[in-house]
Amino acid sequence: MDVKSAFLYGKIEEEVYVCQPPGFEDPDFPDRVYKVEKALYGLHQAPRAWYETLLTYLLDNGFQRGKIDKTLFIKRHKGDILLVQVYVDDIIFGSTKMELCIAFEKLMHEKFQMSSMGELTFFLGLQVKQKKDGIFISQDKYVDEILKKFRFTEVKTASTPMETQKPLLKDEDGEEVDVHMYRSMIGSLMYLTSSRSNIMFIMCACARYQVNPKVSHLYVVKRIFRYLKGQPKLGLWYLKDSPFNLVAYTDSDYIGASLDRKSSTGGCQFLGCRLISWQCKKQTVVANSTTEVEYVVASSCCGQVL
């Protein structure tokens, strides 16, 4: 669902004033300003006012807010469950019973000007294919867009996103490249990690050199694009019939960062056979042994599981 109202219900806690818009000035009081009574769509206060109004409305209608994700709302009814996820002025909802979805859609139309987009197929660059035996989430359309944007549609493909025998170094004597282009490429690839966990590690490594990128760093980034050219349709498969046991895997690379002697931490969490989260980052401390590195990564993984 998508909010279509220009005015968002609810008062603003602070006093907000706006200048008189051009062409609508008051001839008697041209130097005065307007005091905002409602949150105008587009102002910085609008998302907060909208969320507070929606929060109150959903709680009054039997929903519970998520303890971790405050934009997730849950409603249970006789063994069935209705989930509502809010993203600014867009709402995704689903249920184990179709009647609950229909009732929620009617409930929202009673108070807000909203349009129903139907079954979820595309959201924030993510493609969602719902099948009888599960759901497949991918970003192959987004991959095509960034390949065209950076002119990688006709390049030779790579079998892996990185070369294991050539670690990234600072390369102070290397030739500099356009920092804006490098950052644009990194930003485009970073969004792709929403569904492509296999490029997470190399993406984080390349992102460390955005301040002063060299030709050697750009070469590695280009290899990621060449890998995507050969594997554009990979994604996440969430099987319908799968157990709900939570399984976590962790690993570490002792002193993997040659610049500051820090180790890398990696991990992923599964709900049954469904991959639900993954991480890859440098540890904040310099470990003195491989044992200490493993303790740090285990602690991080346990925190994520909890």
mmCIF file of N, CA and C in Angstrom, residues 150-245:
data_model
loop_
_atom_site.group_PDB
_atom_site.id
_atom_site.type_symbol
_atom_site.label_atom_id
_atom_site.label_comp_id
_atom_site.label_asym_id
_atom_site.label_seq_id
_atom_site.Cartn_x
_atom_site.Cartn_y
_atom_site.Cartn_z
ATOM 1 N N PHE A 150 27.485 1.755 -15.942
ATOM 2 C CA PHE A 150 28.942 1.820 -15.925
ATOM 3 C C PHE A 150 29.572 1.120 -17.132
ATOM 4 N N ARG A 151 28.744 0.795 -18.128
ATOM 5 C CA ARG A 151 29.215 0.272 -19.417
ATOM 6 C C ARG A 151 29.958 -1.054 -19.277
ATOM 7 N N PHE A 152 29.295 -2.013 -18.633
ATOM 8 C CA PHE A 152 29.862 -3.346 -18.483
ATOM 9 C C PHE A 152 29.002 -4.398 -19.177
ATOM 10 N N THR A 153 28.191 -3.979 -20.124
ATOM 11 C CA THR A 153 27.290 -4.924 -20.787
ATOM 12 C C THR A 153 28.006 -5.810 -21.801
ATOM 13 N N GLU A 154 29.148 -5.377 -22.286
ATOM 14 C CA GLU A 154 29.842 -6.136 -23.334
ATOM 15 C C GLU A 154 31.209 -6.620 -22.885
ATOM 16 N N VAL A 155 31.433 -6.753 -21.591
ATOM 17 C CA VAL A 155 32.747 -7.135 -21.096
ATOM 18 C C VAL A 155 32.857 -8.646 -20.954
ATOM 19 N N LYS A 156 34.075 -9.109 -20.778
ATOM 20 C CA LYS A 156 34.323 -10.522 -20.532
ATOM 21 C C LYS A 156 33.952 -10.844 -19.086
ATOM 22 N N THR A 157 33.276 -11.943 -18.869
ATOM 23 C CA THR A 157 32.790 -12.282 -17.538
ATOM 24 C C THR A 157 33.910 -12.889 -16.679
ATOM 25 N N ALA A 158 33.727 -12.819 -15.348
ATOM 26 C CA ALA A 158 34.650 -13.421 -14.389
ATOM 27 C C ALA A 158 33.907 -14.503 -13.623
ATOM 28 N N SER A 159 34.613 -15.576 -13.276
ATOM 29 C CA SER A 159 33.973 -16.716 -12.609
ATOM 30 C C SER A 159 33.803 -16.493 -11.117
ATOM 31 N N THR A 160 34.595 -15.596 -10.527
ATOM 32 C CA THR A 160 34.517 -15.303 -9.094
ATOM 33 C C THR A 160 34.548 -13.789 -8.905
ATOM 34 N N PRO A 161 33.984 -13.283 -7.798
ATOM 35 C CA PRO A 161 33.978 -11.827 -7.582
ATOM 36 C C PRO A 161 35.332 -11.250 -7.190
ATOM 37 N N MET A 162 36.307 -12.101 -6.816
ATOM 38 C CA MET A 162 37.623 -11.589 -6.412
ATOM 39 C C MET A 162 38.698 -12.638 -6.671
ATOM 40 N N GLU A 163 39.934 -12.185 -6.692
ATOM 41 C CA GLU A 163 41.080 -13.078 -6.812
ATOM 42 C C GLU A 163 41.636 -13.349 -5.421
ATOM 43 N N THR A 164 41.763 -14.608 -5.059
ATOM 44 C CA THR A 164 42.186 -14.956 -3.695
ATOM 45 C C THR A 164 43.676 -14.713 -3.453
ATOM 46 N N GLN A 165 44.471 -14.701 -4.487
ATOM 47 C CA GLN A 165 45.918 -14.585 -4.309
ATOM 48 C C GLN A 165 46.433 -13.146 -4.410
ATOM 49 N N LYS A 166 45.533 -12.187 -4.591
ATOM 50 C CA LYS A 166 45.950 -10.787 -4.717
ATOM 51 C C LYS A 166 45.186 -9.937 -3.706
ATOM 52 N N PRO A 167 45.712 -9.817 -2.479
ATOM 53 C CA PRO A 167 45.015 -9.014 -1.459
ATOM 54 C C PRO A 167 45.058 -7.529 -1.802
ATOM 55 N N LEU A 168 44.035 -6.810 -1.371
ATOM 56 C CA LEU A 168 43.985 -5.367 -1.598
ATOM 57 C C LEU A 168 44.947 -4.655 -0.655
ATOM 58 N N LEU A 169 45.754 -3.761 -1.217
ATOM 59 C CA LEU A 169 46.704 -2.980 -0.436
ATOM 60 C C LEU A 169 46.437 -1.499 -0.647
ATOM 61 N N LYS A 170 47.069 -0.674 0.188
ATOM 62 C CA LYS A 170 46.846 0.763 0.103
ATOM 63 C C LYS A 170 47.383 1.339 -1.204
ATOM 64 N N ASP A 171 48.503 0.790 -1.691
ATOM 65 C CA ASP A 171 49.069 1.172 -2.999
ATOM 66 C C ASP A 171 49.265 2.698 -3.098
ATOM 67 N N GLU A 172 50.095 3.246 -2.186
ATOM 68 C CA GLU A 172 50.296 4.694 -2.133
ATOM 69 C C GLU A 172 50.940 5.248 -3.394
ATOM 70 N N ASP A 173 51.738 4.467 -4.069
ATOM 71 C CA ASP A 173 52.428 4.938 -5.280
ATOM 72 C C ASP A 173 51.631 4.676 -6.552
ATOM 73 N N GLY A 174 50.457 4.100 -6.419
ATOM 74 C CA GLY A 174 49.658 3.778 -7.590
ATOM 75 C C GLY A 174 49.004 4.998 -8.219
ATOM 76 N N GLU A 175 48.551 4.833 -9.456
ATOM 77 C CA GLU A 175 47.899 5.929 -10.182
ATOM 78 C C GLU A 175 46.500 6.152 -9.636
ATOM 79 N N GLU A 176 46.158 7.416 -9.411
ATOM 80 C CA GLU A 176 44.854 7.748 -8.870
ATOM 81 C C GLU A 176 43.782 7.660 -9.948
ATOM 82 N N VAL A 177 42.533 7.431 -9.504
ATOM 83 C CA VAL A 177 41.390 7.361 -10.417
ATOM 84 C C VAL A 177 40.342 8.377 -9.955
ATOM 85 N N ASP A 178 39.317 8.551 -10.767
ATOM 86 C CA ASP A 178 38.237 9.484 -10.447
ATOM 87 C C ASP A 178 37.515 9.005 -9.184
ATOM 88 N N VAL A 179 37.651 9.787 -8.106
ATOM 89 C CA VAL A 179 37.092 9.372 -6.823
ATOM 90 C C VAL A 179 35.568 9.336 -6.872
ATOM 91 N N HIS A 180 34.957 10.237 -7.643
ATOM 92 C CA HIS A 180 33.495 10.275 -7.729
ATOM 93 C C HIS A 180 32.947 9.037 -8.444
ATOM 94 N N MET A 181 33.623 8.615 -9.504
ATOM 95 C CA MET A 181 33.195 7.415 -10.212
ATOM 96 C C MET A 181 33.378 6.182 -9.322
ATOM 97 N N TYR A 182 34.498 6.124 -8.614
ATOM 98 C CA TYR A 182 34.766 4.978 -7.740
ATOM 99 C C TYR A 182 33.707 4.871 -6.648
ATOM 100 N N ARG A 183 33.381 6.001 -6.023
ATOM 101 C CA ARG A 183 32.375 5.992 -4.964
ATOM 102 C C ARG A 183 30.992 5.654 -5.503
ATOM 103 N N SER A 184 30.707 6.103 -6.721
ATOM 104 C CA SER A 184 29.424 5.780 -7.332
ATOM 105 C C SER A 184 29.304 4.282 -7.590
ATOM 106 N N MET A 185 30.383 3.680 -8.040
ATOM 107 C CA MET A 185 30.380 2.240 -8.284
ATOM 108 C C MET A 185 30.232 1.464 -6.975
ATOM 109 N N ILE A 186 30.929 1.917 -5.940
ATOM 110 C CA ILE A 186 30.840 1.260 -4.638
ATOM 111 C C ILE A 186 29.422 1.365 -4.077
ATOM 112 N N GLY A 187 28.833 2.559 -4.176
ATOM 113 C CA GLY A 187 27.482 2.754 -3.677
ATOM 114 C C GLY A 187 26.465 1.886 -4.391
ATOM 115 N N SER A 188 26.621 1.759 -5.707
ATOM 116 C CA SER A 188 25.706 0.921 -6.484
ATOM 117 C C SER A 188 25.828 -0.548 -6.097
ATOM 118 N N LEU A 189 27.056 -0.998 -5.885
ATOM 119 C CA LEU A 189 27.266 -2.394 -5.510
ATOM 120 C C LEU A 189 26.841 -2.661 -4.065
ATOM 121 N N MET A 190 26.989 -1.656 -3.200
ATOM 122 C CA MET A 190 26.622 -1.842 -1.800
ATOM 123 C C MET A 190 25.138 -2.156 -1.661
ATOM 124 N N TYR A 191 24.308 -1.495 -2.460
ATOM 125 C CA TYR A 191 22.877 -1.763 -2.398
ATOM 126 C C TYR A 191 22.558 -3.170 -2.879
ATOM 127 N N LEU A 192 23.408 -3.721 -3.710
ATOM 128 C CA LEU A 192 23.182 -5.054 -4.253
ATOM 129 C C LEU A 192 23.393 -6.137 -3.197
ATOM 130 N N THR A 193 24.100 -5.818 -2.117
ATOM 131 C CA THR A 193 24.331 -6.815 -1.066
ATOM 132 C C THR A 193 23.058 -7.156 -0.300
ATOM 133 N N SER A 194 21.944 -6.485 -0.619
ATOM 134 C CA SER A 194 20.666 -6.831 0.005
ATOM 135 C C SER A 194 20.232 -8.251 -0.347
ATOM 136 N N SER A 195 20.675 -8.733 -1.509
ATOM 137 C CA SER A 195 20.309 -10.094 -1.919
ATOM 138 C C SER A 195 21.506 -10.913 -2.394
ATOM 139 N N ARG A 196 22.680 -10.280 -2.494
ATOM 140 C CA ARG A 196 23.868 -10.998 -2.990
ATOM 141 C C ARG A 196 24.924 -11.038 -1.894
ATOM 142 N N SER A 197 24.762 -11.981 -0.977
ATOM 143 C CA SER A 197 25.712 -12.090 0.130
ATOM 144 C C SER A 197 27.096 -12.522 -0.335
ATOM 145 N N ASN A 198 27.191 -13.098 -1.528
ATOM 146 C CA ASN A 198 28.474 -13.606 -2.007
ATOM 147 C C ASN A 198 29.452 -12.504 -2.407
ATOM 148 N N ILE A 199 28.989 -11.252 -2.529
ATOM 149 C CA ILE A 199 29.913 -10.154 -2.843
ATOM 150 C C ILE A 199 30.138 -9.261 -1.619
ATOM 151 N N MET A 200 29.627 -9.680 -0.467
ATOM 152 C CA MET A 200 29.694 -8.861 0.740
ATOM 153 C C MET A 200 31.146 -8.597 1.163
ATOM 154 N N PHE A 201 31.964 -9.637 1.200
ATOM 155 C CA PHE A 201 33.332 -9.500 1.693
ATOM 156 C C PHE A 201 34.156 -8.562 0.816
ATOM 157 N N ILE A 202 34.161 -8.808 -0.476
ATOM 158 C CA ILE A 202 34.977 -7.986 -1.363
ATOM 159 C C ILE A 202 34.450 -6.563 -1.456
ATOM 160 N N MET A 203 33.134 -6.395 -1.298
ATOM 161 C CA MET A 203 32.550 -5.054 -1.309
ATOM 162 C C MET A 203 33.060 -4.245 -0.121
ATOM 163 N N CYS A 204 33.073 -4.859 1.055
ATOM 164 C CA CYS A 204 33.557 -4.165 2.252
ATOM 165 C C CYS A 204 35.042 -3.828 2.117
ATOM 166 N N ALA A 205 35.798 -4.723 1.498
ATOM 167 C CA ALA A 205 37.230 -4.468 1.307
ATOM 168 C C ALA A 205 37.465 -3.288 0.363
ATOM 169 N N CYS A 206 36.718 -3.228 -0.723
ATOM 170 C CA CYS A 206 36.875 -2.132 -1.692
ATOM 171 C C CYS A 206 36.380 -0.807 -1.116
ATOM 172 N N ALA A 207 35.380 -0.858 -0.266
ATOM 173 C CA ALA A 207 34.819 0.371 0.299
ATOM 174 C C ALA A 207 35.799 1.088 1.215
ATOM 175 N N ARG A 208 36.816 0.404 1.702
ATOM 176 C CA ARG A 208 37.799 1.021 2.598
ATOM 177 C C ARG A 208 38.709 2.012 1.874
ATOM 178 N N TYR A 209 38.734 1.971 0.558
ATOM 179 C CA TYR A 209 39.668 2.805 -0.208
ATOM 180 C C TYR A 209 38.954 3.908 -0.974
ATOM 181 N N GLN A 210 37.795 4.345 -0.486
ATOM 182 C CA GLN A 210 37.032 5.374 -1.187
ATOM 183 C C GLN A 210 37.646 6.770 -1.058
ATOM 184 N N VAL A 211 38.467 6.982 -0.051
ATOM 185 C CA VAL A 211 39.070 8.305 0.138
ATOM 186 C C VAL A 211 40.086 8.603 -0.955
ATOM 187 N N ASN A 212 40.933 7.631 -1.242
ATOM 188 C CA ASN A 212 41.976 7.844 -2.239
ATOM 189 C C ASN A 212 42.154 6.575 -3.075
ATOM 190 N N PRO A 213 41.190 6.271 -3.940
ATOM 191 C CA PRO A 213 41.263 5.035 -4.718
ATOM 192 C C PRO A 213 42.342 5.080 -5.795
ATOM 193 N N LYS A 214 42.922 3.911 -6.048
ATOM 194 C CA LYS A 214 43.962 3.769 -7.069
ATOM 195 C C LYS A 214 43.460 2.848 -8.189
ATOM 196 N N VAL A 215 44.282 2.764 -9.217
ATOM 197 C CA VAL A 215 43.927 1.919 -10.361
ATOM 198 C C VAL A 215 43.774 0.460 -9.930
ATOM 199 N N SER A 216 44.623 0.008 -9.003
ATOM 200 C CA SER A 216 44.545 -1.376 -8.540
ATOM 201 C C SER A 216 43.216 -1.652 -7.836
ATOM 202 N N HIS A 217 42.693 -0.657 -7.126
ATOM 203 C CA HIS A 217 41.406 -0.822 -6.450
ATOM 204 C C HIS A 217 40.265 -0.836 -7.465
ATOM 205 N N LEU A 218 40.353 0.041 -8.455
ATOM 206 C CA LEU A 218 39.321 0.093 -9.490
ATOM 207 C C LEU A 218 39.278 -1.209 -10.276
ATOM 208 N N TYR A 219 40.435 -1.829 -10.484
ATOM 209 C CA TYR A 219 40.491 -3.100 -11.195
ATOM 210 C C TYR A 219 39.689 -4.170 -10.454
ATOM 211 N N VAL A 220 39.797 -4.180 -9.114
ATOM 212 C CA VAL A 220 39.065 -5.165 -8.304
ATOM 213 C C VAL A 220 37.567 -4.903 -8.386
ATOM 214 N N VAL A 221 37.174 -3.622 -8.341
ATOM 215 C CA VAL A 221 35.755 -3.279 -8.440
ATOM 216 C C VAL A 221 35.210 -3.694 -9.808
ATOM 217 N N LYS A 222 35.997 -3.482 -10.848
ATOM 218 C CA LYS A 222 35.557 -3.871 -12.180
ATOM 219 C C LYS A 222 35.374 -5.383 -12.283
ATOM 220 N N ARG A 223 36.198 -6.125 -11.549
ATOM 221 C CA ARG A 223 36.050 -7.588 -11.573
ATOM 222 C C ARG A 223 34.704 -8.003 -10.968
ATOM 223 N N ILE A 224 34.243 -7.276 -9.945
ATOM 224 C CA ILE A 224 32.934 -7.567 -9.365
ATOM 225 C C ILE A 224 31.841 -7.385 -10.413
ATOM 226 N N PHE A 225 31.953 -6.312 -11.196
ATOM 227 C CA PHE A 225 30.973 -6.070 -12.257
ATOM 228 C C PHE A 225 31.046 -7.163 -13.316
ATOM 229 N N ARG A 226 32.245 -7.611 -13.652
ATOM 230 C CA ARG A 226 32.382 -8.678 -14.649
ATOM 231 C C ARG A 226 31.806 -9.990 -14.119
ATOM 232 N N TYR A 227 31.921 -10.205 -12.813
ATOM 233 C CA TYR A 227 31.307 -11.388 -12.201
ATOM 234 C C TYR A 227 29.780 -11.290 -12.260
ATOM 235 N N LEU A 228 29.238 -10.099 -11.973
ATOM 236 C CA LEU A 228 27.789 -9.905 -12.047
ATOM 237 C C LEU A 228 27.277 -10.080 -13.475
ATOM 238 N N LYS A 229 28.088 -9.706 -14.443
ATOM 239 C CA LYS A 229 27.699 -9.885 -15.844
ATOM 240 C C LYS A 229 27.489 -11.368 -16.153
ATOM 241 N N GLY A 230 28.306 -12.230 -15.540
ATOM 242 C CA GLY A 230 28.168 -13.662 -15.784
ATOM 243 C C GLY A 230 27.147 -14.343 -14.897
ATOM 244 N N GLN A 231 26.818 -13.731 -13.750
ATOM 245 C CA GLN A 231 25.842 -14.317 -12.817
ATOM 246 C C GLN A 231 24.823 -13.252 -12.402
ATOM 247 N N PRO A 232 23.964 -12.802 -13.319
ATOM 248 C CA PRO A 232 23.068 -11.686 -12.985
ATOM 249 C C PRO A 232 21.801 -12.074 -12.232
ATOM 250 N N LYS A 233 21.437 -13.366 -12.229
ATOM 251 C CA LYS A 233 20.119 -13.764 -11.719
ATOM 252 C C LYS A 233 20.176 -14.540 -10.414
ATOM 253 N N LEU A 234 21.281 -14.479 -9.710
ATOM 254 C CA LEU A 234 21.344 -15.145 -8.409
ATOM 255 C C LEU A 234 20.510 -14.368 -7.384
ATOM 256 N N GLY A 235 19.991 -15.084 -6.383
ATOM 257 C CA GLY A 235 19.168 -14.431 -5.378
ATOM 258 C C GLY A 235 18.959 -15.330 -4.180
ATOM 259 N N LEU A 236 17.959 -14.997 -3.397
ATOM 260 C CA LEU A 236 17.657 -15.731 -2.168
ATOM 261 C C LEU A 236 16.375 -16.539 -2.347
ATOM 262 N N TRP A 237 16.446 -17.815 -1.999
ATOM 263 C CA TRP A 237 15.296 -18.706 -2.120
ATOM 264 C C TRP A 237 14.809 -19.067 -0.722
ATOM 265 N N TYR A 238 13.561 -18.718 -0.434
ATOM 266 C CA TYR A 238 12.956 -19.016 0.862
ATOM 267 C C TYR A 238 11.905 -20.101 0.672
ATOM 268 N N LEU A 239 12.288 -21.316 1.042
ATOM 269 C CA LEU A 239 11.424 -22.474 0.856
ATOM 270 C C LEU A 239 10.256 -22.416 1.835
ATOM 271 N N LYS A 240 9.076 -22.757 1.352
ATOM 272 C CA LYS A 240 7.879 -22.703 2.195
ATOM 273 C C LYS A 240 7.935 -23.753 3.300
ATOM 274 N N ASP A 241 8.191 -25.001 2.913
ATOM 275 C CA ASP A 241 8.219 -26.100 3.882
ATOM 276 C C ASP A 241 9.643 -26.318 4.377
ATOM 277 N N SER A 242 9.973 -25.634 5.459
ATOM 278 C CA SER A 242 11.300 -25.743 6.046
ATOM 279 C C SER A 242 11.174 -25.521 7.544
ATOM 280 N N PRO A 243 11.979 -26.209 8.346
ATOM 281 C CA PRO A 243 11.882 -26.028 9.803
ATOM 282 C C PRO A 243 12.273 -24.611 10.221
ATOM 283 N N PHE A 244 11.924 -24.248 11.446
ATOM 284 C CA PHE A 244 12.189 -22.919 11.958
ATOM 285 C C PHE A 244 13.328 -22.909 12.979
ATOM 286 N N ASN A 245 14.191 -23.924 12.945
ATOM 287 C CA ASN A 245 15.333 -23.910 13.848
ATOM 288 C C ASN A 245 16.361 -22.886 13.373
#
